[in-house]
Short mmCIF file of C-alpha atoms and ligand atoms in Angstrom, two decimals:
data_model
loop_
_atom_site.label_atom_id
_atom_site.label_comp_id
_atom_site.label_asym_id
_atom_site.label_seq_id
_atom_site.Cartn_x
_atom_site.Cartn_y
_atom_site.Cartn_z
CA MET A 829 2.68 43.88 -3.16
CA MET A 830 2.79 41.71 -0.07
CA ARG A 831 0.38 42.45 2.70
CA LEU A 832 0.89 40.90 6.10
CA SER A 833 -2.01 38.72 7.01
CA PRO A 834 -3.24 38.43 10.59
CA VAL A 835 -2.12 34.82 10.69
CA GLY A 836 1.40 35.82 9.72
CA SER A 837 1.50 33.50 6.77
CA LEU A 838 4.66 35.20 5.53
CA LEU A 839 6.46 33.67 8.47
CA LEU A 840 5.70 30.13 7.38
CA PRO A 841 8.88 28.13 6.97
CA LEU A 842 10.17 27.97 3.44
CA THR A 843 9.97 24.19 3.37
CA LEU A 844 6.26 24.41 4.02
CA LEU A 845 5.81 26.96 1.26
CA LEU A 846 7.50 24.66 -1.20
CA GLN A 847 5.17 21.82 -0.45
CA PRO A 848 2.05 21.56 -2.55
CA THR A 849 0.36 20.09 0.52
CA LEU A 850 -0.17 23.62 1.84
CA SER A 851 -2.99 23.92 -0.61
CA GLU A 852 -4.85 21.04 0.97
CA TYR A 853 -8.29 21.92 2.18
CA THR A 854 -8.89 19.08 4.56
CA THR A 855 -6.89 17.37 7.23
CA SER A 856 -8.51 14.04 6.46
CA ASN A 857 -6.94 14.08 3.03
CA SER A 858 -3.76 15.96 3.80
CA THR A 859 -1.53 13.42 2.11
CA THR A 860 -3.14 14.03 -1.28
CA PRO A 861 -1.46 16.94 -3.05
CA HIS A 862 -3.72 19.73 -4.22
CA ASP A 863 -3.23 19.12 -7.90
CA ASN A 864 -2.92 15.35 -7.67
CA SER A 865 -0.62 15.52 -10.63
CA GLN A 866 3.07 16.06 -9.83
CA ASN A 867 4.16 13.71 -12.59
CA CYS A 868 2.22 15.41 -15.37
CA SER A 869 3.80 18.09 -17.52
CA CYS A 870 0.68 18.85 -19.55
CA TYR A 871 -2.97 17.91 -19.70
CA VAL A 872 -4.92 16.78 -22.72
CA ILE A 873 -8.67 17.08 -23.21
CA GLU A 874 -10.95 16.24 -26.11
CA SER A 875 -12.81 19.30 -27.30
CA GLY A 876 -14.50 20.81 -30.35
CA ALA A 877 -17.88 20.31 -31.94
CA ASN A 878 -17.40 16.54 -32.12
CA SER A 879 -15.48 16.31 -28.84
CA ASN A 880 -12.60 14.69 -30.72
CA THR A 881 -9.96 17.38 -31.07
CA PRO A 882 -7.14 17.10 -28.54
CA GLU A 883 -6.26 20.36 -26.78
CA TYR A 884 -3.28 20.66 -24.45
CA PHE A 885 -2.93 22.75 -21.31
CA GLN A 886 0.08 23.43 -19.15
CA TYR A 887 -1.53 23.78 -15.72
CA TYR A 888 -4.13 21.99 -13.66
CA ARG A 889 -6.06 22.59 -10.44
CA PHE A 890 -8.70 20.58 -8.67
CA PHE A 891 -10.62 22.32 -5.89
CA ASP A 892 -12.42 19.68 -3.90
CA PHE A 893 -15.07 20.90 -1.47
CA ARG A 894 -16.40 17.42 -0.66
CA ASN A 895 -14.17 16.48 2.23
CA PHE A 896 -14.61 19.22 4.82
CA ALA A 897 -16.51 16.91 7.18
CA ASP A 898 -15.30 13.69 8.72
CA LYS A 899 -18.75 12.54 9.73
CA ALA A 900 -22.43 13.20 9.11
CA GLY A 901 -24.19 16.08 10.86
CA GLN A 902 -21.35 18.62 10.79
CA PHE A 903 -22.57 21.17 8.22
CA THR A 904 -26.30 20.58 8.17
CA LYS A 905 -27.59 23.99 9.29
CA THR A 906 -28.02 26.75 6.75
CA PRO A 907 -26.61 29.93 8.32
CA PRO A 908 -29.21 32.62 9.15
CA ALA A 909 -30.10 34.95 6.30
CA VAL A 910 -28.08 38.13 5.96
CA ASN A 911 -30.79 40.58 6.99
CA ASP A 912 -29.19 43.99 6.52
CA SER A 913 -27.66 45.00 3.20
CA ALA A 914 -25.86 48.05 4.65
CA SER A 915 -23.63 45.81 6.77
CA ALA A 916 -23.71 42.75 4.49
CA GLY A 917 -20.19 43.40 3.18
CA LEU A 918 -18.78 43.39 6.70
CA LYS A 919 -20.47 40.18 7.85
CA PRO A 920 -17.79 37.51 8.30
CA VAL A 921 -17.87 34.05 6.73
CA TRP A 922 -19.42 31.39 8.94
CA ASP A 923 -17.02 28.53 8.30
CA LYS A 924 -13.75 30.21 9.29
CA ASP A 925 -11.84 26.97 9.75
CA GLN A 926 -12.47 26.11 6.11
CA LEU A 927 -12.91 29.39 4.23
CA THR A 928 -10.32 31.69 5.81
CA THR A 929 -7.31 29.35 5.87
CA ASP A 930 -4.13 29.97 3.91
CA ALA A 931 -5.03 26.99 1.74
CA TRP A 932 -8.32 28.67 0.82
CA ASN A 933 -6.96 32.21 0.50
CA VAL A 934 -4.15 31.22 -1.81
CA ASP A 935 -6.73 30.29 -4.43
CA TRP A 936 -9.94 32.17 -3.67
CA GLY A 937 -11.02 35.69 -2.74
CA ILE A 938 -14.46 36.12 -1.20
CA GLN A 939 -15.91 39.38 -2.51
CA ASN A 940 -17.88 42.05 -0.67
CA TRP A 941 -18.56 44.77 -3.24
CA SER A 942 -22.01 46.26 -3.64
CA LYS A 943 -23.86 48.26 -6.29
CA PRO A 944 -26.66 50.80 -6.06
CA ALA A 945 -30.04 50.63 -7.82
CA THR A 946 -30.28 52.04 -11.34
CA SER A 947 -33.28 52.36 -13.63
CA ASP A 948 -32.31 49.17 -15.49
CA PHE A 949 -31.34 47.28 -12.32
CA PRO A 950 -33.81 48.49 -9.69
CA THR A 951 -32.74 46.35 -6.73
CA PRO A 952 -29.53 47.46 -4.96
CA MET A 953 -27.23 44.52 -4.36
CA ALA A 954 -24.59 43.75 -1.72
CA ASN A 955 -22.21 40.80 -1.77
CA SER A 956 -21.72 39.29 1.66
CA PRO A 957 -19.04 36.87 2.89
CA ALA A 958 -21.80 35.48 5.14
CA ASN A 959 -23.49 34.18 1.98
CA VAL A 960 -20.56 31.82 1.31
CA TYR A 961 -20.63 28.68 3.45
CA ILE A 962 -20.33 24.91 3.57
CA LEU A 963 -23.28 22.52 3.58
CA GLN A 964 -23.40 18.76 3.78
CA ASN A 965 -25.30 16.02 1.97
CA GLU A 966 -28.16 14.92 4.19
CA ASP A 967 -27.69 11.21 3.51
CA SER A 968 -25.63 10.07 6.50
CA ASN A 969 -24.21 7.21 4.40
CA ASP A 970 -22.64 9.74 2.05
CA PRO A 971 -22.01 12.89 4.09
CA PHE A 972 -19.94 14.78 1.51
CA THR A 973 -19.79 18.56 1.78
CA PHE A 974 -20.18 21.28 -0.83
CA LEU A 975 -19.51 24.99 -1.15
CA THR A 976 -22.64 27.15 -1.19
CA LEU A 977 -23.20 30.68 -2.51
CA ARG A 978 -26.51 32.26 -1.50
CA THR A 979 -28.56 35.25 -2.57
CA ASN A 980 -31.57 36.50 -0.63
CA ARG A 981 -34.12 39.24 -1.09
CA LEU A 982 -34.73 41.78 1.64
CA ASP A 983 -37.47 44.46 1.62
CA ASP A 984 -35.61 46.91 -0.57
CA SER A 985 -32.38 45.19 -1.50
CA GLN A 986 -30.69 41.92 -2.39
CA THR A 987 -27.71 40.24 -0.74
CA ALA A 988 -25.49 38.16 -3.00
CA ALA A 989 -22.30 36.07 -3.05
CA GLU A 990 -19.17 35.98 -5.20
CA ILE A 991 -15.80 34.28 -5.12
CA GLU A 992 -12.92 34.91 -7.50
CA ASN A 993 -9.97 32.70 -8.27
CA GLU A 994 -6.66 34.46 -7.62
CA GLN A 995 -5.13 33.10 -10.82
CA LYS A 996 -5.98 36.07 -13.03
CA ASN A 997 -3.72 35.23 -15.95
CA VAL A 998 -5.72 32.33 -17.36
CA MET A 999 -5.39 32.36 -21.15
CA HIS A 1000 -7.58 29.58 -22.55
CA CYS A 1001 -8.87 26.84 -20.31
CA SER A 1002 -11.22 23.98 -19.77
CA MET A 1003 -13.11 24.75 -16.57
CA ARG A 1004 -15.59 22.42 -15.00
CA MET A 1005 -17.71 22.18 -11.89
CA LEU A 1006 -20.04 19.63 -10.34
CA ALA A 1007 -22.91 21.83 -9.22
CA ARG A 1008 -26.61 22.39 -8.77
CA VAL A 1009 -28.85 25.38 -8.15
CA LYS A 1010 -31.72 25.38 -5.67
CA GLY A 1011 -34.28 27.90 -4.51
CA SER A 1012 -36.54 30.72 -5.58
CA LYS A 1013 -36.99 32.39 -8.91
CA GLY A 1014 -35.25 35.64 -9.79
CA ALA A 1015 -31.60 34.66 -9.27
CA VAL A 1016 -28.58 34.03 -11.49
CA ALA A 1017 -25.85 31.48 -10.78
CA GLY A 1018 -22.73 32.40 -12.74
CA PHE A 1019 -19.56 30.41 -13.56
CA PHE A 1020 -17.38 32.42 -15.92
CA THR A 1021 -14.06 33.78 -17.12
CA PHE A 1022 -13.62 37.51 -16.67
CA PHE A 1023 -11.29 40.24 -17.83
CA ASP A 1024 -13.83 42.95 -18.60
CA ASP A 1025 -17.33 43.30 -20.03
CA THR A 1026 -16.08 42.49 -23.51
CA ASN A 1027 -13.78 39.59 -22.59
CA GLU A 1028 -16.02 37.28 -20.62
CA SER A 1029 -17.33 33.78 -21.24
CA ASP A 1030 -20.28 32.62 -19.17
CA ILE A 1031 -22.38 29.77 -17.95
CA GLU A 1032 -25.45 31.29 -16.33
CA ILE A 1033 -28.31 29.44 -14.70
CA LEU A 1034 -31.36 31.64 -14.29
CA THR A 1035 -33.79 30.38 -11.67
CA ASP A 1036 -36.57 32.07 -13.71
CA ASP A 1037 -35.79 29.58 -16.51
CA PRO A 1038 -37.09 26.02 -16.78
CA THR A 1039 -34.65 23.59 -15.15
CA HIS A 1040 -33.72 22.18 -18.58
CA LYS A 1041 -32.45 25.52 -19.92
CA ILE A 1042 -29.00 27.09 -19.43
CA ARG A 1043 -27.55 30.33 -20.90
CA TYR A 1044 -24.11 30.12 -22.53
CA THR A 1045 -22.81 33.57 -23.44
CA ASN A 1046 -19.74 35.38 -24.66
CA GLN A 1047 -19.91 39.05 -23.67
CA PRO A 1048 -20.76 41.67 -24.75
CA ALA A 1049 -24.37 40.47 -25.00
CA VAL A 1050 -25.52 44.05 -25.44
CA ASP A 1051 -24.05 46.43 -28.03
CA LYS A 1052 -23.01 50.04 -27.47
CA LYS A 1053 -26.52 51.25 -28.30
CA GLY A 1054 -27.99 48.97 -25.65
CA ASN A 1055 -29.43 46.47 -28.12
CA GLU A 1056 -29.19 42.75 -27.52
CA VAL A 1057 -26.58 40.93 -29.62
CA GLN A 1058 -28.39 37.82 -30.87
CA SER A 1059 -25.25 35.79 -31.55
CA ALA A 1060 -23.77 36.35 -28.08
CA SER A 1061 -25.89 33.85 -26.22
CA VAL A 1062 -26.91 30.23 -26.86
CA ALA A 1063 -29.61 28.79 -24.64
CA PRO A 1064 -30.44 25.12 -25.21
CA ASP A 1065 -33.53 24.00 -23.30
CA ASN A 1066 -33.31 20.22 -23.50
CA LEU A 1067 -30.60 19.74 -20.90
CA ALA A 1068 -30.30 17.62 -17.78
CA PRO A 1069 -31.91 19.62 -14.95
CA TRP A 1070 -29.71 22.18 -13.23
CA ASP A 1071 -31.36 21.61 -9.85
CA GLU A 1072 -29.66 18.22 -9.72
CA TRP A 1073 -25.89 17.60 -9.65
CA GLN A 1074 -24.44 18.00 -13.16
CA THR A 1075 -20.95 18.63 -14.53
CA HIS A 1076 -20.86 22.01 -16.28
CA ARG A 1077 -17.95 22.97 -18.52
CA ILE A 1078 -16.56 25.81 -20.63
CA ASP A 1079 -13.75 25.19 -23.08
CA TRP A 1080 -12.25 28.58 -23.86
CA LEU A 1081 -9.94 28.05 -26.85
CA ASP A 1082 -8.13 30.35 -29.24
CA LYS A 1083 -10.98 30.99 -31.67
CA ASN A 1084 -13.83 28.93 -30.25
CA SER A 1085 -15.89 28.61 -27.13
CA TYR A 1086 -17.52 25.26 -26.41
CA TRP A 1087 -19.87 24.46 -23.57
CA PHE A 1088 -20.46 20.97 -22.25
CA LEU A 1089 -22.90 19.37 -19.88
CA ASN A 1090 -21.83 16.01 -18.45
CA ASP A 1091 -19.16 15.57 -21.15
CA LYS A 1092 -21.61 16.25 -23.99
CA GLN A 1093 -21.03 19.37 -26.08
CA VAL A 1094 -24.24 21.43 -25.96
CA ALA A 1095 -23.27 24.88 -27.24
CA ALA A 1096 -20.58 26.57 -29.32
CA ASN A 1097 -19.72 30.11 -30.29
CA THR A 1098 -17.12 32.02 -32.25
CA TYR A 1099 -18.58 35.43 -31.34
CA SER A 1100 -16.30 37.51 -29.06
CA VAL A 1101 -14.17 34.63 -27.81
CA PRO A 1102 -12.17 36.33 -25.02
CA ARG A 1103 -8.66 37.45 -25.95
CA LYS A 1104 -7.38 38.77 -22.63
CA PRO A 1105 -5.82 36.90 -19.70
CA SER A 1106 -8.71 36.40 -17.30
CA GLY A 1107 -9.81 35.22 -13.90
CA VAL A 1108 -12.43 32.64 -12.99
CA VAL A 1109 -15.46 33.95 -11.10
CA ILE A 1110 -18.40 32.22 -9.42
CA ASN A 1111 -21.41 34.13 -8.19
CA MET A 1112 -25.06 34.03 -7.12
CA TRP A 1113 -27.03 37.25 -7.46
CA SER A 1114 -30.08 39.23 -8.51
CA ASP A 1115 -30.68 42.92 -9.18
CA GLY A 1116 -34.28 43.13 -10.40
CA GLY A 1117 -33.09 43.65 -14.00
CA GLU A 1118 -34.33 41.99 -17.19
CA TRP A 1119 -31.74 39.22 -17.02
CA SER A 1120 -32.09 38.12 -13.40
CA GLY A 1121 -35.72 39.05 -12.83
CA ASN A 1122 -37.04 39.90 -9.38
CA MET A 1123 -36.87 37.69 -6.35
CA SER A 1124 -39.78 37.86 -3.92
CA VAL A 1125 -39.07 39.49 -0.55
CA GLY A 1126 -37.94 36.91 2.00
CA ASP A 1127 -36.91 34.37 -0.66
CA SER A 1128 -33.46 32.97 -1.32
CA ALA A 1129 -31.60 30.70 -3.74
CA GLU A 1130 -28.37 28.70 -3.44
CA PHE A 1131 -25.61 27.76 -5.87
CA GLN A 1132 -23.98 24.55 -4.57
CA ILE A 1133 -20.63 23.23 -5.79
CA GLN A 1134 -18.87 19.95 -4.95
CA TRP A 1135 -15.71 20.59 -6.94
CA ILE A 1136 -14.11 22.82 -9.54
CA GLU A 1137 -11.58 21.55 -12.06
CA LEU A 1138 -9.40 23.81 -14.15
CA ALA A 1139 -6.94 22.92 -16.92
CA PHE A 1140 -5.41 26.09 -18.31
CA ASN A 1141 -2.65 28.04 -19.98
CA THR A 1142 -1.43 31.38 -18.73
CA SER A 1143 -0.19 34.66 -20.12
CA GLY A 1144 1.59 37.29 -18.05
CA PRO A 1145 1.75 37.65 -14.27
CA VAL A 1146 -0.57 35.70 -11.95
CA GLY A 1147 -2.25 38.96 -10.89
CA GLY A 1148 -3.46 39.57 -14.43
CA PRO A 1149 -2.63 42.19 -17.07
CA GLY A 1150 -1.07 45.33 -15.69
CA GLY A 1151 0.56 43.46 -12.83
CA GLY A 1152 -2.02 44.25 -10.18
CA ASN A 1153 -5.25 42.40 -9.57
CA LYS A 1154 -7.69 43.82 -12.02
CA LYS A 1155 -10.80 44.10 -9.91
CA ARG A 1156 -14.13 43.20 -11.44
CA GLU A 1157 -16.00 45.75 -9.40
CA ALA A 1158 -13.55 48.49 -10.33
CA LEU A 1159 -14.22 47.85 -13.97
CA ASP A 1160 -17.94 47.57 -14.30
CA LEU A 1161 -19.37 48.23 -10.87
CA GLU A 1162 -19.00 50.71 -8.11
CA GLY A 1163 -17.61 50.42 -4.62
CA GLY A 1164 -16.36 47.45 -2.65
CA THR A 1165 -13.05 45.91 -1.93
CA GLN A 1166 -11.60 42.48 -2.00
CA LEU A 1167 -11.03 40.68 1.27
CA ASP A 1168 -7.73 39.09 0.33
CA THR A 1169 -5.27 38.91 3.16
CA VAL A 1170 -2.70 36.61 1.63
CA GLU A 1171 -0.56 37.35 -1.39
CA PRO A 1172 -2.17 35.37 -4.19
CA MET A 1173 -0.43 32.11 -5.04
CA MET A 1174 2.26 32.43 -2.40
CA GLY A 1175 1.57 28.94 -1.14
CA ARG A 1176 1.99 27.36 -4.54
CA ASP A 1177 4.63 24.82 -5.30
CA MET A 1178 7.34 27.18 -6.54
CA ASN A 1179 8.93 24.48 -8.64
CA GLU A 1180 5.81 23.94 -10.67
CA TRP A 1181 6.63 26.67 -13.16
CA LYS A 1182 10.17 25.48 -13.69
CA ARG A 1183 9.01 21.93 -14.13
CA LYS A 1184 6.18 22.83 -16.49
CA SER A 1185 8.25 25.16 -18.64
CA LYS A 1186 10.20 22.20 -20.00
CA GLY A 1187 7.39 21.36 -22.42
CA CYS A 1188 5.24 18.33 -22.60
CA GLU A 1189 7.21 15.31 -21.46
CA VAL A 1190 4.42 13.52 -19.64
CA VAL A 1191 0.95 13.94 -21.10
CA CYS A 1192 -1.93 13.33 -18.69
CA LYS A 1193 -5.62 13.04 -19.26
CA ILE A 1194 -8.19 14.48 -16.88
CA ASP A 1195 -11.34 12.89 -18.31
CA GLY A 1196 -12.22 9.23 -18.08
CA VAL A 1197 -9.89 8.77 -15.11
CA LYS A 1198 -10.40 6.38 -12.20
CA GLN A 1199 -10.93 9.25 -9.79
CA ILE A 1200 -12.04 12.67 -10.96
CA GLY A 1201 -9.41 15.20 -9.94
CA THR A 1202 -6.54 12.74 -10.29
CA PRO A 1203 -5.07 13.05 -13.80
CA GLU A 1204 -3.59 9.92 -15.35
CA VAL A 1205 -0.54 9.57 -17.57
CA VAL A 1206 -1.43 8.74 -21.17
CA SER A 1207 1.95 9.11 -22.86
CA VAL A 1208 5.56 9.95 -22.17
CA ASN A 1209 7.64 11.91 -24.65
CA LYS A 1210 10.94 10.01 -24.61
CA SER A 1211 12.98 12.70 -26.35
CA ALA A 1212 11.82 15.29 -23.82
CA ALA A 1213 12.65 12.85 -21.03
CA THR A 1214 16.22 12.75 -22.35
CA ASP A 1215 16.19 16.54 -22.27
CA ILE A 1216 15.39 16.37 -18.57
CA SER A 1217 18.24 14.05 -17.70
CA VAL A 1218 20.56 16.25 -19.75
CA SER A 1219 19.44 19.33 -17.84
CA TRP A 1220 19.68 17.52 -14.52
CA GLY A 1221 23.20 16.46 -15.49
CA LEU A 1222 24.01 20.02 -16.36
CA LEU A 1223 22.61 21.22 -13.05
CA LEU A 1224 24.70 18.68 -11.16
CA PHE A 1225 27.76 19.73 -13.17
CA VAL A 1226 27.18 23.41 -12.44
CA GLY A 1227 26.64 22.48 -8.79
CA ILE A 1228 29.95 20.64 -8.60
CA VAL A 1229 31.81 23.41 -10.39
CA SER A 1230 30.36 26.09 -8.13
CA THR A 1231 31.29 24.03 -5.10
CA LEU A 1232 34.82 23.61 -6.44
CA VAL A 1233 35.29 27.29 -7.13
CA GLY A 1234 33.73 28.08 -3.77
CA MET A 1235 30.83 30.15 -5.10
C1 NAG B 1812 -10.19 11.69 0.49
O1 NAG B 1812 -10.46 12.10 -0.85
C2 NAG B 1812 -10.90 11.06 -1.69
C3 NAG B 1812 -11.03 11.65 -3.07
O2 NAG B 1812 -11.63 12.90 -3.05
C4 NAG B 1812 -12.21 10.47 -1.15
O3 NAG B 1812 -12.63 9.41 -1.96
C5 NAG B 1812 -11.99 9.98 0.26
O4 NAG B 1812 -13.21 9.53 0.80
C6 NAG B 1812 -11.44 11.09 1.13
N1 NAG B 1812 -11.11 10.60 2.46
C7 NAG B 1812 -11.65 11.11 3.56
C8 NAG B 1812 -11.24 10.48 4.85
O5 NAG B 1812 -12.43 12.04 3.54
C1 NAG B 1813 4.84 9.66 -9.97
O1 NAG B 1813 5.81 8.78 -10.51
C2 NAG B 1813 6.47 8.01 -9.53
C3 NAG B 1813 7.60 7.25 -10.22
O2 NAG B 1813 7.13 6.61 -11.36
C4 NAG B 1813 5.47 7.09 -8.83
O3 NAG B 1813 6.09 6.34 -7.83
C5 NAG B 1813 4.37 7.96 -8.20
O4 NAG B 1813 3.37 7.14 -7.66
C6 NAG B 1813 3.75 8.89 -9.23
N1 NAG B 1813 2.85 9.80 -8.56
C7 NAG B 1813 1.63 10.06 -8.99
C8 NAG B 1813 0.82 11.02 -8.18
O5 NAG B 1813 1.16 9.53 -9.98
C1 NAG B 1814 -1.34 25.83 -24.24
O1 NAG B 1814 0.04 26.15 -24.31
C2 NAG B 1814 0.81 25.16 -24.95
C3 NAG B 1814 2.27 25.58 -24.83
O2 NAG B 1814 2.45 26.85 -25.36
C4 NAG B 1814 0.36 25.04 -26.41
O3 NAG B 1814 1.10 24.03 -27.06
C5 NAG B 1814 -1.14 24.67 -26.42
O4 NAG B 1814 -1.62 24.61 -27.74
C6 NAG B 1814 -1.94 25.69 -25.64
N1 NAG B 1814 -3.31 25.26 -25.56
C7 NAG B 1814 -4.36 26.01 -25.92
C8 NAG B 1814 -5.71 25.37 -25.81
O5 NAG B 1814 -4.26 27.15 -26.33
C1 NAG B 1815 -30.41 39.49 11.75
O1 NAG B 1815 -29.55 38.33 11.74
C2 NAG B 1815 -28.81 38.15 12.92
C3 NAG B 1815 -27.95 36.90 12.75
O2 NAG B 1815 -27.18 36.98 11.62
C4 NAG B 1815 -29.73 38.01 14.12
O3 NAG B 1815 -28.94 37.94 15.28
C5 NAG B 1815 -30.67 39.18 14.20
O4 NAG B 1815 -31.61 38.96 15.21
C6 NAG B 1815 -31.41 39.38 12.88
N1 NAG B 1815 -32.23 40.59 12.93
C7 NAG B 1815 -33.49 40.62 12.51
C8 NAG B 1815 -34.17 41.92 12.62
O5 NAG B 1815 -34.06 39.62 12.07
C1 NAG B 1816 -15.34 44.92 2.56
O1 NAG B 1816 -14.51 44.42 3.59
C2 NAG B 1816 -13.47 45.32 3.98
C3 NAG B 1816 -12.58 44.61 4.96
O2 NAG B 1816 -13.31 44.10 6.03
C4 NAG B 1816 -14.11 46.59 4.57
O3 NAG B 1816 -13.10 47.49 4.92
C5 NAG B 1816 -15.04 47.20 3.54
O4 NAG B 1816 -15.72 48.29 4.11
C6 NAG B 1816 -16.06 46.18 3.05
N1 NAG B 1816 -16.84 46.75 1.95
C7 NAG B 1816 -18.17 46.81 1.99
C8 NAG B 1816 -18.82 47.38 0.77
O5 NAG B 1816 -18.82 46.41 2.95
C1 NAG B 1817 -11.06 42.36 -25.15
O1 NAG B 1817 -10.47 43.54 -24.64
C2 NAG B 1817 -9.83 44.34 -25.62
C3 NAG B 1817 -9.14 45.48 -24.88
O2 NAG B 1817 -9.99 46.07 -23.94
C4 NAG B 1817 -10.87 44.81 -26.62
O3 NAG B 1817 -10.24 45.57 -27.64
C5 NAG B 1817 -11.56 43.60 -27.25
O4 NAG B 1817 -12.61 44.02 -28.10
C6 NAG B 1817 -12.15 42.72 -26.16
N1 NAG B 1817 -12.85 41.53 -26.66
C7 NAG B 1817 -12.31 40.61 -27.45
C8 NAG B 1817 -13.16 39.44 -27.78
O5 NAG B 1817 -11.18 40.67 -27.89
C1 NAG B 1818 -38.69 44.19 -10.66
O1 NAG B 1818 -39.48 44.95 -9.78
C2 NAG B 1818 -39.35 46.35 -9.97
C3 NAG B 1818 -40.13 47.06 -8.89
O2 NAG B 1818 -41.43 46.55 -8.83
C4 NAG B 1818 -39.80 46.75 -11.36
O3 NAG B 1818 -39.59 48.11 -11.57
C5 NAG B 1818 -38.99 45.95 -12.38
O4 NAG B 1818 -39.45 46.20 -13.69
C6 NAG B 1818 -39.08 44.45 -12.10
N1 NAG B 1818 -38.18 43.74 -12.98
C7 NAG B 1818 -38.60 42.78 -13.80
C8 NAG B 1818 -37.55 42.15 -14.65
O5 NAG B 1818 -39.75 42.43 -13.88
C1 NAG B 1819 8.82 15.95 -27.17
O1 NAG B 1819 9.95 16.59 -26.60
C2 NAG B 1819 10.77 17.26 -27.56
C3 NAG B 1819 12.02 17.77 -26.86
O2 NAG B 1819 11.67 18.56 -25.73
C4 NAG B 1819 9.97 18.37 -28.20
O3 NAG B 1819 10.73 19.04 -29.17
C5 NAG B 1819 8.69 17.79 -28.85
O4 NAG B 1819 7.88 18.83 -29.34
C6 NAG B 1819 7.92 16.98 -27.83
N1 NAG B 1819 6.78 16.33 -28.46
C7 NAG B 1819 5.54 16.43 -28.00
C8 NAG B 1819 4.50 15.65 -28.73
O5 NAG B 1819 5.26 17.08 -27.00
#
């Protein structure tokens, strides 16, 4: 269903809609297309336990949050803490020029659901758009920006942050982010695929943990009787520290999940590998439960992300199984709504699907490239290339015929 947005994005000229440049985040880089990869028809990665098995994906996205500023000193102030959980969900985002644009909305939904306290999770939690903002590297010689998700503890509640990708039909992927986590104990930074509580693959950084430990989990991590499932979670504790910038990665494949840190495979699992088309979710939260722990009143923690890279296949409609957006909060949590104002994916290059459906003519790699986020051609399938010229010829022929018969 199309909903009219206040900015009237539906009235954008068709030519603009057909240009991938609409998905650009920054004016300074507006000539670079969003996916940096128009010539690629599929993307190859090396995966598996020995990182030597090629896996192919049909689609690619690179979300670059580094170029929001054109000079130092633009995003240096952390916005004031959200200080009232009752109104947290209604507090607007601070950086409207960056995080409410069509280019942002076409890919990301900033969440505002909340959940009450329960005996297992004693701190009520409210997601606030005001906990999603841009910050900037303090070194004025390298003033790149990054997306920040914050959680903070009030007297009797916790405010949190969550964003969801609007592509909710991801079926197997390699998802990566360059990120770090800063701040107080008692918070969880999550980067995960989600369909429901039993089809979910996670990277979770717990600020209660040592900085060399990360939790890699396929849900459900708790069985129907409430007991922990030992095989669900792998938690190596000899990793590069998560409070410094590291590249985190999940490879969600058909029968295997692999987790990487800085291109090195650090965890694997065959337990409950998700089997449903899913979305990609990023959050920063705490609820006083066993998993997150308690944050001290007045404290906060931040999940900071420079970029997110996603190579993926799809199954079914963009909105996910069942046609509509399957809402996370509707499935496992109470209350809340999504703040989307723009029909998901409407700004996408409409020709992408047609182009990609032709199979893998031009294989591109995404790792070991000159510039991360810009895939590079590794091989061209000549026989498929012939197929293209044949179909172009056919198209031209049909075009001429229709013109001749006056269709
Ligand atoms: C544009 O993006 C590229 C790659 O992300 C970056 O190296 C370059 O500095 C950016 N240019 C500006 C003006 O921000
Ligand atoms: C795509 O291919 C064309 C023709 O070979 C080339 O001119 C162009 O630079 C390529 N674009 C990218 C983004 O690689
Ligand atoms: C992605 O889809 C393509 C085309 O169907 C298929 O060849 C490839 O094996 C799939 N990749 C994964 C990792 O499932
Ligand atoms: C709560 O935060 C707002 C800014 O977001 C500020 O104007 C207000 O004074 C704060 N209230 C308290 C009680 O700290
Ligand atoms: C979420 O935002 C919508 C739109 O502004 C609002 O109607 C709704 O009440 C908010 N939900 C919460 C839990 O604050
Ligand atoms: C995924 O969801 C389906 C349907 O809800 C469920 O039967 C299945 O157990 C879930 N998990 C996996 C790993 O398939
Ligand atoms: C968090 O604090 C609450 C209230 O003091 C307590 O009931 C709960 O057990 C604590 N949670 C953890 C994980 O220690
Ligand atoms: C190359 O293209 C042909 C024709 O489209 C196709 O049948 C074949 O599977 C492709 N090979 C690879 C390696 O993608």
